Amino acid sequence: MNIILIGPPGAGKGTQAKRMIERLGVPQISTGDMFRAAVKEGTPMGLKAKACMDKGELVPDDVVIGVVNERLQKPDCKPGFILDGFPRTLDQAKALDELLDKMRSKLDHVVVIEVPDNNLVGRLTGRRTCRGCGYMHHITFDPPKKEGICDKCGSELYQRDDDQEVTIRERLATYHSQTSPLIEYYSNKGIVRKIDGTKNMQEVQDAVKASIGA
Ligand code: AMP
């Protein structure tokens, strides 16, 4: 099954994707995670991506499309995939259509997780990510038992550079101007499933499951 998750930063795309991969037996492909890994490794692509990420801007389409193209060729994508954070522009969406055509594949569902902006700033500024397993705690809604330490694996928690308020506002503006038009693009194909992302994690998960019939 091939799924795209769309939603503003902090809507819970990554959390929901992680909860779906085991059940569906398909990988989560997060372009944000791939760029953060490249930044950590200090590759030339990582350096280019970091400059955009720190400003809350998008990484150029050609870079992102190249990365996703390579990733979708890997054997673990044969049974399908969950794309989390890609596509984010109309040009990326069109490039994905072409890639899937070449692979003789198609999208099954585009799950849109809707959360109003005023809910998102608090969600993102309080987010603390684990350096070890990637689990996301929240200092108010899901605080770790020991400050700064992940409950799941005991590694250090950190705050993403782009989870500072000024950058968050930029990321939200970028989402509204460049990514939200994708909802209409995919609505025209009849594959959009809209979910109320303001509910708790379990309720959102149940709604996602129901919307894709899995
Ligand atoms: P995320 O972890 O999905 O919130 O992504 C973090 C940052 O990585 C974004 O703010 C962008 O700078 C960059 N990024 C991730 N995915 C894409 C994409 N599909 N197109 C352009 N930039 C992206």
Short mmCIF file of C-alpha atoms and ligand atoms in Angstrom, two decimals:
data_model
loop_
_atom_site.label_atom_id
_atom_site.label_comp_id
_atom_site.label_asym_id
_atom_site.label_seq_id
_atom_site.Cartn_x
_atom_site.Cartn_y
_atom_site.Cartn_z
CA MET A 1 0.00 0.00 0.00
CA ASN A 2 1.40 3.43 -0.97
CA ILE A 3 0.48 6.27 1.36
CA ILE A 4 1.38 9.94 1.67
CA LEU A 5 0.97 11.80 4.96
CA ILE A 6 0.38 15.54 4.61
CA GLY A 7 0.01 18.02 7.43
CA PRO A 8 1.64 21.09 8.93
CA PRO A 9 4.78 20.72 11.04
CA GLY A 10 3.79 19.26 14.41
CA ALA A 11 0.58 17.65 13.14
CA GLY A 12 1.87 14.21 14.14
CA LYS A 13 2.83 12.77 10.73
CA GLY A 14 5.98 11.10 12.05
CA THR A 15 4.24 9.69 15.12
CA GLN A 16 1.39 8.25 13.07
CA ALA A 17 3.76 6.86 10.43
CA LYS A 18 5.80 5.04 13.09
CA ARG A 19 2.61 3.46 14.43
CA MET A 20 1.54 2.26 10.97
CA ILE A 21 4.72 0.75 9.54
CA GLU A 22 4.69 -2.51 11.47
CA ARG A 23 1.03 -3.19 10.86
CA LEU A 24 1.28 -2.47 7.14
CA GLY A 25 4.74 -4.01 6.65
CA VAL A 26 6.01 -1.01 4.68
CA PRO A 27 8.80 1.50 5.48
CA GLN A 28 8.35 5.09 6.66
CA ILE A 29 10.20 7.44 4.34
CA SER A 30 10.76 10.75 6.09
CA THR A 31 12.68 13.26 4.00
CA GLY A 32 13.20 15.38 7.14
CA ASP A 33 14.87 12.41 8.88
CA MET A 34 16.99 11.75 5.79
CA PHE A 35 18.18 15.35 5.73
CA ARG A 36 18.91 15.35 9.49
CA ALA A 37 21.00 12.19 8.99
CA ALA A 38 22.91 13.87 6.14
CA VAL A 39 23.50 16.95 8.33
CA LYS A 40 24.86 14.71 11.10
CA GLU A 41 27.18 12.96 8.67
CA GLY A 42 28.31 16.35 7.30
CA THR A 43 27.79 15.37 3.65
CA PRO A 44 27.68 18.18 0.99
CA MET A 45 23.94 17.49 0.59
CA GLY A 46 23.55 17.76 4.38
CA LEU A 47 25.25 21.16 4.44
CA LYS A 48 23.01 22.45 1.64
CA ALA A 49 19.90 21.10 3.40
CA LYS A 50 20.88 22.55 6.79
CA ALA A 51 21.02 26.10 5.42
CA CYS A 52 17.37 25.77 4.30
CA MET A 53 16.15 23.86 7.34
CA ASP A 54 17.57 26.41 9.80
CA LYS A 55 15.56 29.15 8.08
CA GLY A 56 12.34 27.12 7.95
CA GLU A 57 12.58 27.03 4.16
CA LEU A 58 12.26 24.05 1.86
CA VAL A 59 15.26 22.21 0.47
CA PRO A 60 15.33 22.70 -3.36
CA ASP A 61 13.04 20.35 -5.31
CA ASP A 62 15.82 18.75 -7.39
CA VAL A 63 17.72 17.70 -4.26
CA VAL A 64 14.63 16.26 -2.54
CA ILE A 65 13.35 14.48 -5.65
CA GLY A 66 16.78 12.87 -6.19
CA VAL A 67 16.87 11.58 -2.63
CA VAL A 68 13.34 10.14 -2.80
CA ASN A 69 13.91 8.59 -6.22
CA GLU A 70 16.93 6.70 -4.88
CA ARG A 71 15.08 5.62 -1.73
CA LEU A 72 12.02 4.28 -3.58
CA GLN A 73 14.24 1.95 -5.64
CA LYS A 74 15.30 0.05 -2.51
CA PRO A 75 13.83 -3.46 -2.16
CA ASP A 76 12.00 -2.71 1.11
CA CYS A 77 9.69 -0.36 -0.85
CA LYS A 78 8.40 -3.21 -3.03
CA PRO A 79 5.34 -3.86 -0.79
CA GLY A 80 4.68 -0.11 -0.50
CA PHE A 81 5.69 2.91 1.58
CA ILE A 82 4.51 5.70 3.83
CA LEU A 83 5.88 9.03 2.67
CA ASP A 84 6.13 11.42 5.61
CA GLY A 85 7.01 14.99 4.63
CA PHE A 86 7.19 14.41 0.88
CA PRO A 87 5.91 15.78 -1.44
CA ARG A 88 5.80 19.35 -0.15
CA THR A 89 5.43 21.25 -3.45
CA LEU A 90 3.40 20.74 -6.62
CA ASP A 91 6.58 20.06 -8.59
CA GLN A 92 7.54 17.34 -6.10
CA ALA A 93 4.05 15.83 -6.44
CA LYS A 94 4.31 15.78 -10.23
CA ALA A 95 7.81 14.25 -10.05
CA LEU A 96 6.44 11.56 -7.72
CA ASP A 97 3.65 10.76 -10.19
CA GLU A 98 6.29 10.25 -12.89
CA LEU A 99 8.42 8.05 -10.62
CA LEU A 100 5.44 5.90 -9.73
CA ASP A 101 4.41 5.61 -13.39
CA LYS A 102 7.90 4.31 -14.20
CA MET A 103 7.62 1.85 -11.32
CA ARG A 104 4.16 0.82 -12.62
CA SER A 105 2.78 1.77 -9.23
CA LYS A 106 0.31 4.34 -7.89
CA LEU A 107 -0.76 6.13 -4.73
CA ASP A 108 -3.54 4.54 -2.70
CA HIS A 109 -4.21 7.18 -0.04
CA VAL A 110 -3.22 10.73 0.81
CA VAL A 111 -3.92 11.19 4.52
CA VAL A 112 -4.19 14.85 5.51
CA ILE A 113 -3.81 15.48 9.25
CA GLU A 114 -5.45 18.82 9.99
CA VAL A 115 -4.43 20.93 13.01
CA PRO A 116 -4.95 24.72 13.31
CA ASP A 117 -1.79 26.86 13.56
CA ASN A 118 -2.56 28.06 17.09
CA ASN A 119 -2.28 24.46 18.40
CA LEU A 120 1.01 23.81 16.68
CA VAL A 121 3.46 26.32 18.15
CA GLY A 122 3.15 24.88 21.68
CA ARG A 123 3.37 21.33 20.35
CA LEU A 124 6.61 22.06 18.51
CA THR A 125 8.43 24.23 21.06
CA GLY A 126 7.84 21.52 23.70
CA ARG A 127 9.00 18.65 21.50
CA ARG A 128 12.14 16.77 22.56
CA THR A 129 13.52 14.12 20.21
CA CYS A 130 15.64 11.14 21.22
CA ARG A 131 19.12 10.96 19.67
CA GLY A 132 19.03 7.17 19.95
CA CYS A 133 15.66 5.87 18.77
CA GLY A 134 14.00 9.01 17.39
CA TYR A 135 11.07 8.81 19.85
CA MET A 136 9.46 12.19 20.47
CA HIS A 137 8.61 13.25 24.00
CA HIS A 138 6.80 16.48 24.85
CA ILE A 139 7.74 18.43 27.96
CA THR A 140 4.05 18.94 28.89
CA PHE A 141 1.99 16.25 27.14
CA ASP A 142 4.45 13.33 27.30
CA PRO A 143 7.29 14.27 29.66
CA PRO A 144 10.15 11.79 30.14
CA LYS A 145 10.44 10.24 33.61
CA LYS A 146 13.97 11.65 33.88
CA GLU A 147 14.53 15.11 32.41
CA GLY A 148 16.51 15.03 29.16
CA ILE A 149 16.51 11.23 28.91
CA CYS A 150 14.36 9.09 26.60
CA ASP A 151 11.99 6.70 28.42
CA LYS A 152 12.20 4.19 25.56
CA CYS A 153 15.95 3.72 25.16
CA GLY A 154 17.73 5.89 27.75
CA SER A 155 19.51 8.09 25.18
CA GLU A 156 19.75 11.88 25.36
CA LEU A 157 16.81 14.04 24.27
CA TYR A 158 17.42 17.19 22.23
CA GLN A 159 15.43 20.07 20.81
CA ARG A 160 15.58 20.31 17.03
CA ASP A 161 17.19 23.57 15.82
CA ASP A 162 14.11 24.25 13.70
CA ASP A 163 11.72 23.80 16.65
CA GLN A 164 12.45 27.36 17.87
CA GLU A 165 9.45 29.69 17.68
CA VAL A 166 10.74 32.04 14.93
CA THR A 167 11.57 29.10 12.66
CA ILE A 168 8.28 27.40 13.45
CA ARG A 169 6.35 30.46 12.19
CA GLU A 170 8.37 30.34 8.94
CA ARG A 171 7.70 26.61 8.55
CA LEU A 172 3.97 27.17 9.01
CA ALA A 173 3.96 29.96 6.42
CA THR A 174 5.88 27.68 4.02
CA TYR A 175 3.34 24.91 4.62
CA HIS A 176 0.38 27.15 3.80
CA SER A 177 1.92 28.70 0.69
CA GLN A 178 3.67 25.69 -0.85
CA THR A 179 2.31 22.44 0.58
CA SER A 180 -1.40 22.96 1.26
CA PRO A 181 -2.17 23.36 -2.51
CA LEU A 182 -1.32 19.64 -2.77
CA ILE A 183 -4.57 18.83 -0.99
CA GLU A 184 -6.55 20.12 -3.99
CA TYR A 185 -4.16 18.38 -6.41
CA TYR A 186 -4.80 15.01 -4.77
CA SER A 187 -8.51 15.71 -4.10
CA ASN A 188 -8.94 15.86 -7.85
CA LYS A 189 -7.62 12.29 -7.98
CA GLY A 190 -10.15 11.19 -5.31
CA ILE A 191 -7.56 9.81 -2.84
CA VAL A 192 -7.59 12.40 -0.02
CA ARG A 193 -8.64 11.26 3.50
CA LYS A 194 -8.93 14.17 5.96
CA ILE A 195 -8.30 13.51 9.65
CA ASP A 196 -8.89 15.77 12.68
CA GLY A 197 -5.38 15.91 14.17
CA THR A 198 -6.43 17.82 17.31
CA LYS A 199 -7.66 14.60 18.97
CA ASN A 200 -5.40 12.45 21.13
CA MET A 201 -2.79 10.18 19.54
CA GLN A 202 -4.89 7.01 19.79
CA GLU A 203 -8.01 8.67 18.36
CA VAL A 204 -5.99 10.05 15.46
CA GLN A 205 -4.50 6.63 14.86
CA ASP A 206 -7.94 5.00 14.83
CA ALA A 207 -9.20 7.62 12.39
CA VAL A 208 -6.19 7.10 10.10
CA LYS A 209 -6.71 3.32 10.18
CA ALA A 210 -10.40 3.66 9.34
CA SER A 211 -9.68 6.10 6.52
CA ILE A 212 -7.32 3.72 4.72
CA GLY A 213 -9.34 0.59 5.55
CA ALA A 214 -6.45 -1.12 7.32
P1 AMP B 1 10.31 17.66 8.78
O1 AMP B 1 11.12 16.79 9.66
O2 AMP B 1 9.45 16.88 7.82
O3 AMP B 1 9.54 18.72 9.53
O4 AMP B 1 11.35 18.45 7.84
C1 AMP B 1 12.32 19.32 8.38
C2 AMP B 1 12.86 20.23 7.29
O5 AMP B 1 13.50 19.44 6.26
C3 AMP B 1 11.82 21.06 6.56
O6 AMP B 1 11.47 22.25 7.28
C4 AMP B 1 12.55 21.36 5.24
O7 AMP B 1 13.55 22.36 5.41
C5 AMP B 1 13.28 20.04 4.99
N1 AMP B 1 12.43 19.12 4.19
C6 AMP B 1 11.90 17.93 4.60
N2 AMP B 1 11.17 17.37 3.62
C7 AMP B 1 11.21 18.24 2.57
C8 AMP B 1 10.62 18.25 1.27
N3 AMP B 1 9.83 17.27 0.85
N4 AMP B 1 10.90 19.31 0.46
C9 AMP B 1 11.70 20.31 0.86
N5 AMP B 1 12.26 20.37 2.09
C10 AMP B 1 12.03 19.35 2.94
#
